[in-house]
Amino acid sequence: MFIAAVRRISCAAGLAAGLLLFAAVLAVCHLVVVRYVLGDSAIWQHEFVTYSLIGATFLGSPYVLLTRGHVNVDLLPIYLGGRARLALALVAAVLGVVFCGLIAWLGAGLWHEAWAGDWHADTVWSPPLWIPYIAMPLGMALVVLQYAADLAAVLTGRESAFGITSGTHEGT
C-alpha cells in the first residue's frame, strides 16, 4: 500500500512538472508576441520561465526516479551477482536518501526564511520568493519517499535490484 501510494504521488509530481513546463512554453510564446509583435516590454515572463523550469526539475525528480529515467551507468550492477547487486542497491538507495534528505532539510530552511521574511525578487514583477523556493524541499522530500518505496519494493521482493531481472552476466 505504501509503495503504491508513493508511486501515485510521484506520478502526480511528474504531472505537475509537465504542467510547469507547458506553462513555461506558453509564457515564452506570450513573451514573443508581446515583445516582438506588439512592441511592448516583457515584465514577468523571464522570471516565470526560470522559476517554472527550476520547479519542474525538482518536482519531476521523484517521477524520474520512479521510471529510472535518470542517467546511470549500470555496468557494475549487471555484472554483479544477486547478493552483491542487492547490497549495492541498498547502499545506493541509502546514500540517495541521505543526500536528498539533506537537500530537503536545507531547502526547507531557505524556504522558511523566504516565507517568514516576506522575501521578494528584486525585479519589476517582484514575486514572493517562497513560491519558487518551495519546489526544492518538496521535490527532494518526494524523492526521499520514492527511494523509501524503492527500498521497500526491493526488500520485499516485489522488484529486483536496479530493475535487473535476468541472471545474465552474473559471475563473469
Tab-separated table of C-alpha atoms in Angstrom:
chain	number	residue	atom	x	y	z
A	1	MET	CA	0.000	0.000	0.000
A	2	PHE	CA	2.850	2.384	0.869
A	3	ILE	CA	4.652	1.603	-2.370
A	4	ALA	CA	1.534	2.165	-4.476
A	5	ALA	CA	0.717	5.432	-2.683
A	6	VAL	CA	4.225	6.788	-3.192
A	7	ARG	CA	4.118	5.809	-6.847
A	8	ARG	CA	0.864	7.732	-7.280
A	9	ILE	CA	2.410	10.752	-5.557
A	10	SER	CA	5.493	10.525	-7.794
A	11	CYS	CA	3.278	10.324	-10.883
A	12	ALA	CA	1.311	13.363	-9.686
A	13	ALA	CA	4.574	15.232	-9.149
A	14	GLY	CA	5.640	14.261	-12.668
A	15	LEU	CA	2.342	15.594	-13.999
A	16	ALA	CA	2.866	18.845	-12.071
A	17	ALA	CA	6.348	19.123	-13.579
A	18	GLY	CA	4.909	18.610	-17.053
A	19	LEU	CA	2.305	21.304	-16.431
A	20	LEU	CA	5.016	23.698	-15.262
A	21	LEU	CA	6.966	23.012	-18.466
A	22	PHE	CA	3.838	23.622	-20.523
A	23	ALA	CA	3.194	26.886	-18.648
A	24	ALA	CA	6.797	27.936	-19.340
A	25	VAL	CA	6.300	27.285	-23.058
A	26	LEU	CA	3.115	29.362	-23.026
A	27	ALA	CA	4.945	32.171	-21.215
A	28	VAL	CA	7.703	32.154	-23.840
A	29	CYS	CA	5.088	32.324	-26.603
A	30	HIS	CA	3.416	35.209	-24.786
A	31	LEU	CA	6.803	36.919	-24.425
A	32	VAL	CA	7.472	36.649	-28.157
A	33	VAL	CA	4.075	38.093	-29.076
A	34	VAL	CA	4.228	40.924	-26.535
A	35	ARG	CA	7.805	41.890	-27.237
A	36	TYR	CA	8.247	41.369	-30.942
A	37	VAL	CA	4.741	41.635	-32.367
A	38	LEU	CA	3.205	44.272	-30.112
A	39	GLY	CA	6.476	46.049	-29.295
A	40	ASP	CA	5.777	46.182	-25.536
A	41	SER	CA	8.167	45.282	-22.767
A	42	ALA	CA	8.086	41.888	-21.127
A	43	ILE	CA	7.945	42.148	-17.355
A	44	TRP	CA	7.233	38.780	-15.779
A	45	GLN	CA	7.874	36.167	-18.451
A	46	HIS	CA	11.629	35.619	-17.996
A	47	GLU	CA	11.320	35.103	-14.268
A	48	PHE	CA	8.256	32.914	-14.607
A	49	VAL	CA	10.017	30.671	-17.112
A	50	THR	CA	13.110	30.408	-14.905
A	51	TYR	CA	11.101	29.575	-11.778
A	52	SER	CA	8.888	27.152	-13.700
A	53	LEU	CA	11.853	25.247	-15.100
A	54	ILE	CA	13.520	25.021	-11.698
A	55	GLY	CA	10.248	23.911	-10.124
A	56	ALA	CA	9.698	21.331	-12.853
A	57	THR	CA	13.196	19.973	-12.284
A	58	PHE	CA	12.713	19.469	-8.552
A	59	LEU	CA	9.092	18.336	-8.696
A	60	GLY	CA	9.799	15.965	-11.584
A	61	SER	CA	12.673	14.256	-9.773
A	62	PRO	CA	10.615	11.613	-7.951
A	63	TYR	CA	8.927	10.624	-11.213
A	64	VAL	CA	12.305	10.322	-12.913
A	65	LEU	CA	13.495	8.083	-10.069
A	66	LEU	CA	10.299	6.018	-10.298
A	67	THR	CA	10.736	5.414	-14.023
A	68	ARG	CA	14.526	5.008	-13.768
A	69	GLY	CA	14.819	7.837	-16.261
A	70	HIS	CA	17.995	9.291	-14.791
A	71	VAL	CA	21.354	8.854	-16.425
A	72	ASN	CA	23.225	5.972	-14.857
A	73	VAL	CA	25.987	3.543	-15.548
A	74	ASP	CA	24.652	0.058	-14.973
A	75	LEU	CA	27.735	-1.923	-15.951
A	76	LEU	CA	28.604	-2.857	-12.363
A	77	PRO	CA	25.082	-3.940	-11.330
A	78	ILE	CA	24.745	-6.053	-14.481
A	79	TYR	CA	27.925	-7.999	-13.767
A	80	LEU	CA	27.403	-8.387	-10.024
A	81	GLY	CA	25.771	-11.474	-8.579
A	82	GLY	CA	22.398	-11.330	-6.858
A	83	ARG	CA	23.559	-10.627	-3.283
A	84	ALA	CA	26.229	-8.114	-4.301
A	85	ARG	CA	23.744	-6.384	-6.602
A	86	LEU	CA	21.243	-6.179	-3.742
A	87	ALA	CA	23.903	-4.791	-1.389
A	88	LEU	CA	24.908	-2.175	-3.970
A	89	ALA	CA	21.255	-1.204	-4.487
A	90	LEU	CA	20.760	-0.810	-0.736
A	91	VAL	CA	23.897	1.307	-0.338
A	92	ALA	CA	22.944	3.479	-3.328
A	93	ALA	CA	19.399	3.984	-2.027
A	94	VAL	CA	20.565	4.833	1.494
A	95	LEU	CA	23.087	7.330	0.119
A	96	GLY	CA	20.345	8.799	-2.073
A	97	VAL	CA	18.031	9.142	0.938
A	98	VAL	CA	20.750	10.842	2.989
A	99	PHE	CA	21.744	13.244	0.210
A	100	CYS	CA	18.197	14.144	-0.846
A	101	GLY	CA	17.085	14.366	2.774
A	102	LEU	CA	19.883	16.828	3.474
A	103	ILE	CA	18.936	18.927	0.435
A	104	ALA	CA	15.273	18.836	1.515
A	105	TRP	CA	16.202	19.918	5.048
A	106	LEU	CA	18.421	22.791	3.897
A	107	GLY	CA	15.889	23.781	1.238
A	108	ALA	CA	13.126	23.861	3.853
A	109	GLY	CA	15.230	26.261	5.914
A	110	LEU	CA	15.738	28.518	2.911
A	111	TRP	CA	12.031	28.361	2.059
A	112	HIS	CA	11.085	29.230	5.630
A	113	GLU	CA	13.422	32.237	5.657
A	114	ALA	CA	11.893	33.493	2.415
A	115	TRP	CA	8.361	32.954	3.721
A	116	ALA	CA	8.891	34.385	7.221
A	117	GLY	CA	10.975	37.285	5.902
A	118	ASP	CA	8.496	38.072	3.105
A	119	TRP	CA	11.300	37.951	0.548
A	120	HIS	CA	10.508	39.179	-2.946
A	121	ALA	CA	12.586	39.159	-6.117
A	122	ASP	CA	14.353	42.442	-6.852
A	123	THR	CA	12.584	42.912	-10.166
A	124	VAL	CA	9.658	44.873	-11.529
A	125	TRP	CA	7.388	41.839	-11.210
A	126	SER	CA	8.662	41.147	-7.659
A	127	PRO	CA	7.080	37.754	-6.961
A	128	PRO	CA	7.333	36.372	-3.424
A	129	LEU	CA	10.321	34.032	-3.376
A	130	TRP	CA	8.773	31.422	-1.095
A	131	ILE	CA	6.735	30.206	-4.065
A	132	PRO	CA	9.669	29.079	-6.236
A	133	TYR	CA	11.734	28.107	-3.173
A	134	ILE	CA	9.153	25.522	-2.049
A	135	ALA	CA	9.984	23.315	-5.039
A	136	MET	CA	13.378	22.281	-3.665
A	137	PRO	CA	12.359	20.880	-0.263
A	138	LEU	CA	9.104	19.470	-1.605
A	139	GLY	CA	10.728	17.788	-4.598
A	140	MET	CA	13.610	16.366	-2.576
A	141	ALA	CA	11.261	15.126	0.169
A	142	LEU	CA	9.264	13.321	-2.508
A	143	VAL	CA	12.487	11.813	-3.871
A	144	VAL	CA	13.246	10.529	-0.358
A	145	LEU	CA	9.785	8.949	-0.280
A	146	GLN	CA	10.365	7.373	-3.694
A	147	TYR	CA	13.730	5.996	-2.546
A	148	ALA	CA	11.997	4.543	0.528
A	149	ALA	CA	9.349	2.945	-1.686
A	150	ASP	CA	12.049	1.553	-3.976
A	151	LEU	CA	13.882	0.136	-0.960
A	152	ALA	CA	10.670	-1.429	0.333
A	153	ALA	CA	9.943	-2.945	-3.087
A	154	VAL	CA	13.411	-4.486	-3.314
A	155	LEU	CA	13.490	-5.717	0.296
A	156	THR	CA	10.045	-7.325	-0.003
A	157	GLY	CA	10.929	-8.951	-3.319
A	158	ARG	CA	8.361	-7.006	-5.354
A	159	GLU	CA	11.135	-5.661	-7.565
A	160	SER	CA	14.664	-6.712	-8.304
A	161	ALA	CA	17.671	-4.558	-7.523
A	162	PHE	CA	18.231	-1.951	-10.236
A	163	GLY	CA	15.320	-3.466	-12.155
A	164	ILE	CA	17.623	-6.210	-13.463
A	165	THR	CA	15.716	-9.457	-13.602
A	166	SER	CA	17.871	-11.696	-15.754
A	167	GLY	CA	20.853	-13.532	-14.381
A	168	THR	CA	22.927	-12.967	-17.496
A	169	HIS	CA	26.500	-11.911	-16.905
A	170	GLU	CA	26.407	-12.960	-13.237
A	171	GLY	CA	29.731	-14.295	-12.140
A	172	THR	CA	31.521	-13.493	-15.410
